[in-house]
Each structure stands twice: as structure tokens, then as C-alpha cells.
Short mmCIF file of C-alpha atoms and ligand atoms in Angstrom, two decimals:
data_model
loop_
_atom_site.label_atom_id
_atom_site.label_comp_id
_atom_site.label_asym_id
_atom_site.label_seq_id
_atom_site.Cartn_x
_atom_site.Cartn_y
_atom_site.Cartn_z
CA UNK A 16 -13.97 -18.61 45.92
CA UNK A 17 -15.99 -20.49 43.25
CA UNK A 18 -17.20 -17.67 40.74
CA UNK A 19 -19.71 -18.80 37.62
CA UNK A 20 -19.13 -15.72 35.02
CA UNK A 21 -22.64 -15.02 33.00
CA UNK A 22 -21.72 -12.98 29.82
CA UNK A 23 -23.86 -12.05 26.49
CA UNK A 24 -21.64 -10.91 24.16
CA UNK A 25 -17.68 -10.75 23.46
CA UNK A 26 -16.35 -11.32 26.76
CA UNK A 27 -13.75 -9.49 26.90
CA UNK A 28 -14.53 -9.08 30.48
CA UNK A 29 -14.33 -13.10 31.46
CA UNK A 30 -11.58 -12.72 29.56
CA UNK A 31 -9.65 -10.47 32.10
CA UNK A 32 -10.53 -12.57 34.87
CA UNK A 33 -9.20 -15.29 33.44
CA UNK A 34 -6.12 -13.96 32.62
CA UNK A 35 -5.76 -12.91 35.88
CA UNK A 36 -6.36 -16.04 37.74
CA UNK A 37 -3.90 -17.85 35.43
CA UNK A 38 -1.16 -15.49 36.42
CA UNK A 39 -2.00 -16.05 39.80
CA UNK A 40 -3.68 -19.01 40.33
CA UNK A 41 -2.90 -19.58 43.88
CA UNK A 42 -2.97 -15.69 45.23
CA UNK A 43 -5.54 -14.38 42.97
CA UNK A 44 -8.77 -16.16 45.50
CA UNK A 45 -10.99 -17.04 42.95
CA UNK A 46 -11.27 -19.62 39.95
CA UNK A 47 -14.09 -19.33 37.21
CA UNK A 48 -15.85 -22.87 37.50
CA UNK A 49 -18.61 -22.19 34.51
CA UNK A 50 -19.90 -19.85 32.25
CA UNK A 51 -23.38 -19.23 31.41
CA UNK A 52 -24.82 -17.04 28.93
CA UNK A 53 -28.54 -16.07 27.35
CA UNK A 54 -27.47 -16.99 23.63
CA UNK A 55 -25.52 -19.42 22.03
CA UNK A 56 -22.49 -18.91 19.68
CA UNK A 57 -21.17 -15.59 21.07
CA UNK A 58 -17.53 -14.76 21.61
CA UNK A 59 -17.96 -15.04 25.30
CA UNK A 60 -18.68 -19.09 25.17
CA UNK A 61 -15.66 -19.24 22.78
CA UNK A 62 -13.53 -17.75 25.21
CA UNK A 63 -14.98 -20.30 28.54
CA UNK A 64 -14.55 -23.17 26.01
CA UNK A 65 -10.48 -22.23 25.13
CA UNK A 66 -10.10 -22.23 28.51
CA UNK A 67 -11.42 -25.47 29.57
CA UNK A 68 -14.29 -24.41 31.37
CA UNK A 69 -18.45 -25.64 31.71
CA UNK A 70 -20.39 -23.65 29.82
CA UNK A 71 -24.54 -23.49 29.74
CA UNK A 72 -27.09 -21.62 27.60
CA UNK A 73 -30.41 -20.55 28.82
CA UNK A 74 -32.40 -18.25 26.20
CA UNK A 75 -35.30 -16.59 26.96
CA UNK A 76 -37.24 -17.90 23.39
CA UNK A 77 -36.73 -21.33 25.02
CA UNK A 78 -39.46 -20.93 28.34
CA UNK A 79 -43.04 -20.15 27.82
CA UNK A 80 -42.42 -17.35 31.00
CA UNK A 81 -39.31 -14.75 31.44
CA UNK A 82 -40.46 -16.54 35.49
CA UNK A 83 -39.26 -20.07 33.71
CA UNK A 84 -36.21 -18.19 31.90
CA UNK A 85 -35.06 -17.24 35.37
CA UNK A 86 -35.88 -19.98 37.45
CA UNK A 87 -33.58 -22.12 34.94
CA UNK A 88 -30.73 -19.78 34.68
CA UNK A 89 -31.03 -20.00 38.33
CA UNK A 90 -30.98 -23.92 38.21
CA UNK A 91 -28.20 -23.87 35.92
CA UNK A 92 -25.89 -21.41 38.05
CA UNK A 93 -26.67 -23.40 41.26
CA UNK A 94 -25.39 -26.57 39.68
CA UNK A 95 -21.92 -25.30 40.08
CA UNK A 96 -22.26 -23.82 43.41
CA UNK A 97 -21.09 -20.49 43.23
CA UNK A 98 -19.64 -18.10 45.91
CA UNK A 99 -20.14 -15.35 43.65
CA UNK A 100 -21.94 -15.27 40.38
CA UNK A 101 -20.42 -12.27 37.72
CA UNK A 102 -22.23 -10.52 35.45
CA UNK A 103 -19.75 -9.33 32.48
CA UNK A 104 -21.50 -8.16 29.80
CA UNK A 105 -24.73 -10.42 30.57
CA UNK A 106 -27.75 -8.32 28.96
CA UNK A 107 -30.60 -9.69 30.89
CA UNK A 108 -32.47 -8.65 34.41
CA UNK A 109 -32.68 -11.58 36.48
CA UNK A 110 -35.71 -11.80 38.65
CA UNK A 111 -36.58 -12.95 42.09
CA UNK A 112 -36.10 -16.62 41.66
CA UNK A 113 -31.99 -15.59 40.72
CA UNK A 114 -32.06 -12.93 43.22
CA UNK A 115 -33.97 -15.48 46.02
CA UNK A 116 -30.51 -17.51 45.54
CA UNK A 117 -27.50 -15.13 44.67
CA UNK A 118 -28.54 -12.08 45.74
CA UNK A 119 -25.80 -10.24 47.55
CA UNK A 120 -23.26 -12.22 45.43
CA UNK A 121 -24.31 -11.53 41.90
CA UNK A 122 -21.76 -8.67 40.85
CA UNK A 123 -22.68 -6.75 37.55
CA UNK A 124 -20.26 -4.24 35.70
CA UNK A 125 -22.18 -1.37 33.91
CA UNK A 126 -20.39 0.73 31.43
CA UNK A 127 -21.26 4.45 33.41
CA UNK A 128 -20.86 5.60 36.56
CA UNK A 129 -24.80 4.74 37.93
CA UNK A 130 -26.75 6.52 38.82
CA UNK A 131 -25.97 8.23 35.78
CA UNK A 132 -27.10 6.35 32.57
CA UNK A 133 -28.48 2.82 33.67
CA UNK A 134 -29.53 0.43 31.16
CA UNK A 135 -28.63 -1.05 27.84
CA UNK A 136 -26.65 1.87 26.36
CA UNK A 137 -24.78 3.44 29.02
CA UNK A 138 -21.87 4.69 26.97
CA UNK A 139 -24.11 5.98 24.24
CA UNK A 140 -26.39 7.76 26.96
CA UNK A 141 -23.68 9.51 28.51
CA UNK A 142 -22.34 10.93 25.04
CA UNK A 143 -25.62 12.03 23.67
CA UNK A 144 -25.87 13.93 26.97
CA UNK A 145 -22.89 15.32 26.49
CA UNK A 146 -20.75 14.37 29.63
CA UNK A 147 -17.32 15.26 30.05
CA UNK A 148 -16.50 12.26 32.05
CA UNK A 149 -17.90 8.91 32.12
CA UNK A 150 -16.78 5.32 33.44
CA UNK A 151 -17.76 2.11 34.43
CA UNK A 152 -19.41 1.24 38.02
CA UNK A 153 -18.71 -2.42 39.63
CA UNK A 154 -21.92 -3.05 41.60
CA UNK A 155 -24.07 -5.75 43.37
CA UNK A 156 -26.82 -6.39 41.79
CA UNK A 157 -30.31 -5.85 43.67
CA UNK A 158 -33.92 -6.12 41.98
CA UNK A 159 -33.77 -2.90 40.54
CA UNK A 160 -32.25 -2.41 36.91
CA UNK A 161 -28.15 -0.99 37.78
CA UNK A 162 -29.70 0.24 41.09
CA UNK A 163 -27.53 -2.28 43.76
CA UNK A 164 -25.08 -1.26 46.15
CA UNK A 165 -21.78 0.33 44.02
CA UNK A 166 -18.44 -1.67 45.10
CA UNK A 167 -16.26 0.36 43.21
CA UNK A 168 -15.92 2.97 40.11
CA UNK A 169 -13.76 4.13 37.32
CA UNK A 170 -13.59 7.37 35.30
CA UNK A 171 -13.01 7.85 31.99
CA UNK A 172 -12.65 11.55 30.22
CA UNK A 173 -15.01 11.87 26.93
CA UNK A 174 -12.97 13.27 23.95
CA UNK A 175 -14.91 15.74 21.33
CA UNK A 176 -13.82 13.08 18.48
CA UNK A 177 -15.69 10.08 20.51
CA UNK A 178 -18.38 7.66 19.21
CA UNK A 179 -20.20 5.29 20.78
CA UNK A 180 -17.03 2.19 20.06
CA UNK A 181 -14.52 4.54 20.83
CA UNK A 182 -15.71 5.49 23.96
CA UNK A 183 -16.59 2.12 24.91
CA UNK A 184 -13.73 0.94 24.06
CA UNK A 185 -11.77 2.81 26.57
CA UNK A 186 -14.61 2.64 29.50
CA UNK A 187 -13.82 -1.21 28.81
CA UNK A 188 -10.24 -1.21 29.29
CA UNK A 189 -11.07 0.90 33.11
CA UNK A 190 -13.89 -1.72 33.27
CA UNK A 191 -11.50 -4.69 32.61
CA UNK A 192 -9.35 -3.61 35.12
CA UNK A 193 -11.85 -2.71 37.87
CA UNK A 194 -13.62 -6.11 38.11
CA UNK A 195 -10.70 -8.18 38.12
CA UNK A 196 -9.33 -6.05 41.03
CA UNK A 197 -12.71 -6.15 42.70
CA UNK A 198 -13.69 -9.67 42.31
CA UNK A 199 -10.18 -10.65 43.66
CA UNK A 200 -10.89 -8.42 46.80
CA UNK A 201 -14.25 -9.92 47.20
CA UNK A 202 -13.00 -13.21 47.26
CA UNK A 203 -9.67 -12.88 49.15
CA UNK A 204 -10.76 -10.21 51.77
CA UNK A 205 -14.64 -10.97 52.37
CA UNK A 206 -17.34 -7.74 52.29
CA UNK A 207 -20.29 -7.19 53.99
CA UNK A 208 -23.34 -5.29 52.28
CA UNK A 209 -24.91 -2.31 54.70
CA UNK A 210 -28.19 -0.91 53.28
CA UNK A 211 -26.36 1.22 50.08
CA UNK A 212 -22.55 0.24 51.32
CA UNK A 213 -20.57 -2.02 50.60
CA UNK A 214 -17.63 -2.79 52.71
CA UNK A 215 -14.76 -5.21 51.69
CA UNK A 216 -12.37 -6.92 53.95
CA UNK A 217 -11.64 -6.76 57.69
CA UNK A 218 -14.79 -8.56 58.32
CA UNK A 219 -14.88 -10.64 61.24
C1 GRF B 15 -19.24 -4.24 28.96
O1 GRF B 15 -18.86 -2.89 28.82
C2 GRF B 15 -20.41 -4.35 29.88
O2 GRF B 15 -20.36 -3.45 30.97
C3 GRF B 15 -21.52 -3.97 28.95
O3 GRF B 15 -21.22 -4.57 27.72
C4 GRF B 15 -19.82 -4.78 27.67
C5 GRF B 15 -19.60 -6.26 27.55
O4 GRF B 15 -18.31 -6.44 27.20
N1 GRF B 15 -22.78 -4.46 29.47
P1 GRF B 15 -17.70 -7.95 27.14
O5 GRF B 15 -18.78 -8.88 26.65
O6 GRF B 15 -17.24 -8.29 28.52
O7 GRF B 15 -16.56 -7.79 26.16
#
């Protein structure tokens, strides 16, 4: 399967799925053919470059609509013809021009375990509320904000002496692990997307 990887930040995400598929290049069932991103001269885009790969940039500032914004991050993923299109650590909504063309093959990872604590700051959400567990949810994504079907999920226990990195820091190492063990299934076993479920493999 041809994935493009859209990230926003450090990457460490792309990152695991890289280092995955060049371990197992042959079994693994995917390759990363480009990676996109909202902002230029983040980690993320470092990390596509080392390895060789396309990258693109499409920031919001740039378009006189978010409609414009979306309709060329949508132009820009096409271009590479994706199977699946993974959202690691990409900050932005997409809207209905994305959605018109990947939706139910864009795959996000959120850093909670959705419903609980959608949004921007999942893992600081979930400690102000005081949660004794949190994770990280692997989900497709759908035109709500971290409302799509859920794939697969992770738990992580909150210690008293967490902050915010800390915490994160651990939810990303379950996170990590969880997408490159999803996307792999996606792409070597199939799925098929019933109303909230999502089943993988042992479709016709
Ligand atoms: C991940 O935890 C992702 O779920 C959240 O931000 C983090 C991005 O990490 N949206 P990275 O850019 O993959 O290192």
C-alpha cells in the first residue's frame, strides 16, 4: 500500500513507520511515498527528507479560504496517489474537499482514548481532569473533530508526579507502537468500515 504521512510537528510518529518499513520492507505492506505537512521547517520534514522521501507544504496563511487550504492539501496528497493517507501529529481538520477524496483512508492518531478528551490537548485534558488512565486511540478520520470510527487503542496509567511532557511522552511511546502495528494491518490484511466499526482483515 502507498501511504502519504501528513505530520505538524516532531514526527516522531513518521518516524516509527519508517523504521518499521525499513526493517521489513518486503513483509511490512506499506511504503511512505510523501510527506506533507501545514508548516515548513518542523522536525517532521527533517525526518521525510533523511529518508529520501517527497515532501510538500501547504499552510493555511497561504489561501485566501481554509476551503482553498483544503482543496490544495487535497491536490497535493492526490499527486502521489495514496492508498491510505496518515495523520501523525498533523494539527489541522481537513474539510470536505480532503474528506470527498480520502475519506475512509485518512487514519489519525489522537493522544487519549476518544471519546474522552478530543482536540488539541488531549494529554493535558485528561490530567487536569484527573484520570487515572489515559492512552492514545488510532482512528479513521470522519468530518467530525476525533469523532471517526476507532481502529484500535492503547492505555497508559497516569502517575501523581505527571505533567503534561511526561505524560505525553509515554502515551507516545503506546502511540508509536499502535499505528505502526495498525497501519501494517490495514495495508497487509484489508478492513472494511461498518457505520462505528471497523473491521480489519478477512475481507473478501
Ligand atoms: C502525537 O501524540 C499526536 O497524537 C499528537 O501530537 C503528537 C505528535 O507527535 N497530535 P509527533 O509529531 O508524531 O512526534
Amino acid at each position: 500500500a502507498r501511504l502519504v504521512v501528513l505530520v505538524s510537528g516532531s514526527g516522531t510518529n513518521l518516524q516509527a513507520l519508517l523504521d518499521a518499513i525499513a526493517a521489513d520492507p518486503d513483509g511490512y505492506g506499506a511504503r511512505i511515498v510523501a510527506v506533507g505537512a501545514d508548516r515548513d521547517a518542523i522536525a517532521g520534514l527533517d525526518r521525510a527528507e533523511r529518508a529520501g522521501l517527497p515532501t510538500f507544504v501547504r499552510r493555511v496563511k497561504d489561501y485566501p479560504t481554509r476551503d482553498d487550504w483544503d482543496r490544495a492539501l487535497a491536490e497535493a496528497t492526490a499527486a502521489y496517489r495514496p492508498d491510505l493517507v496518515i495523520s501523525a501529529g498533523f494539527m489541522k481538520i481537513v474539510g470536505q474537499e480532503f474528506l470527498a477524496r480520502f475519506g475512509g483512508r485518512t487514519v489519525n492518531t489522537h493522544p487519549a482514548l476518544l471519546p474522552s478528551f478530543p482536540g488539541a490537548h488531549g494529554v493535558r485534558d485528561a490530567l487536569a481532569y484527573g484520570a487515572k488512565v489515559t492512552g492514545c486511540t488510532v482512528h479513521f478520520v470522519d468530518d467530525g473533530v476525533d469523532t471517526g470510527p476507532i481502529i484500535a487503542q492503547g492505555v497508559v496509567e497516569v502517575r501523581n508526579e505527571d505533567d503534561e511532557s511526561a505524560l505525553h511522552e509515554r502515551v507516545k511511546e503506546v502511540e508509536r507502537s499502535l499505528l505502526v502495528e495498525v497501519v501494517g494491518r490495514l495495508a497487509r490484511h484489508g478492513y472494511r468500515i461498518e457505520g462505528r466499526k471497523v473491521r480489519v482483515g478477512d475481507v473478501g
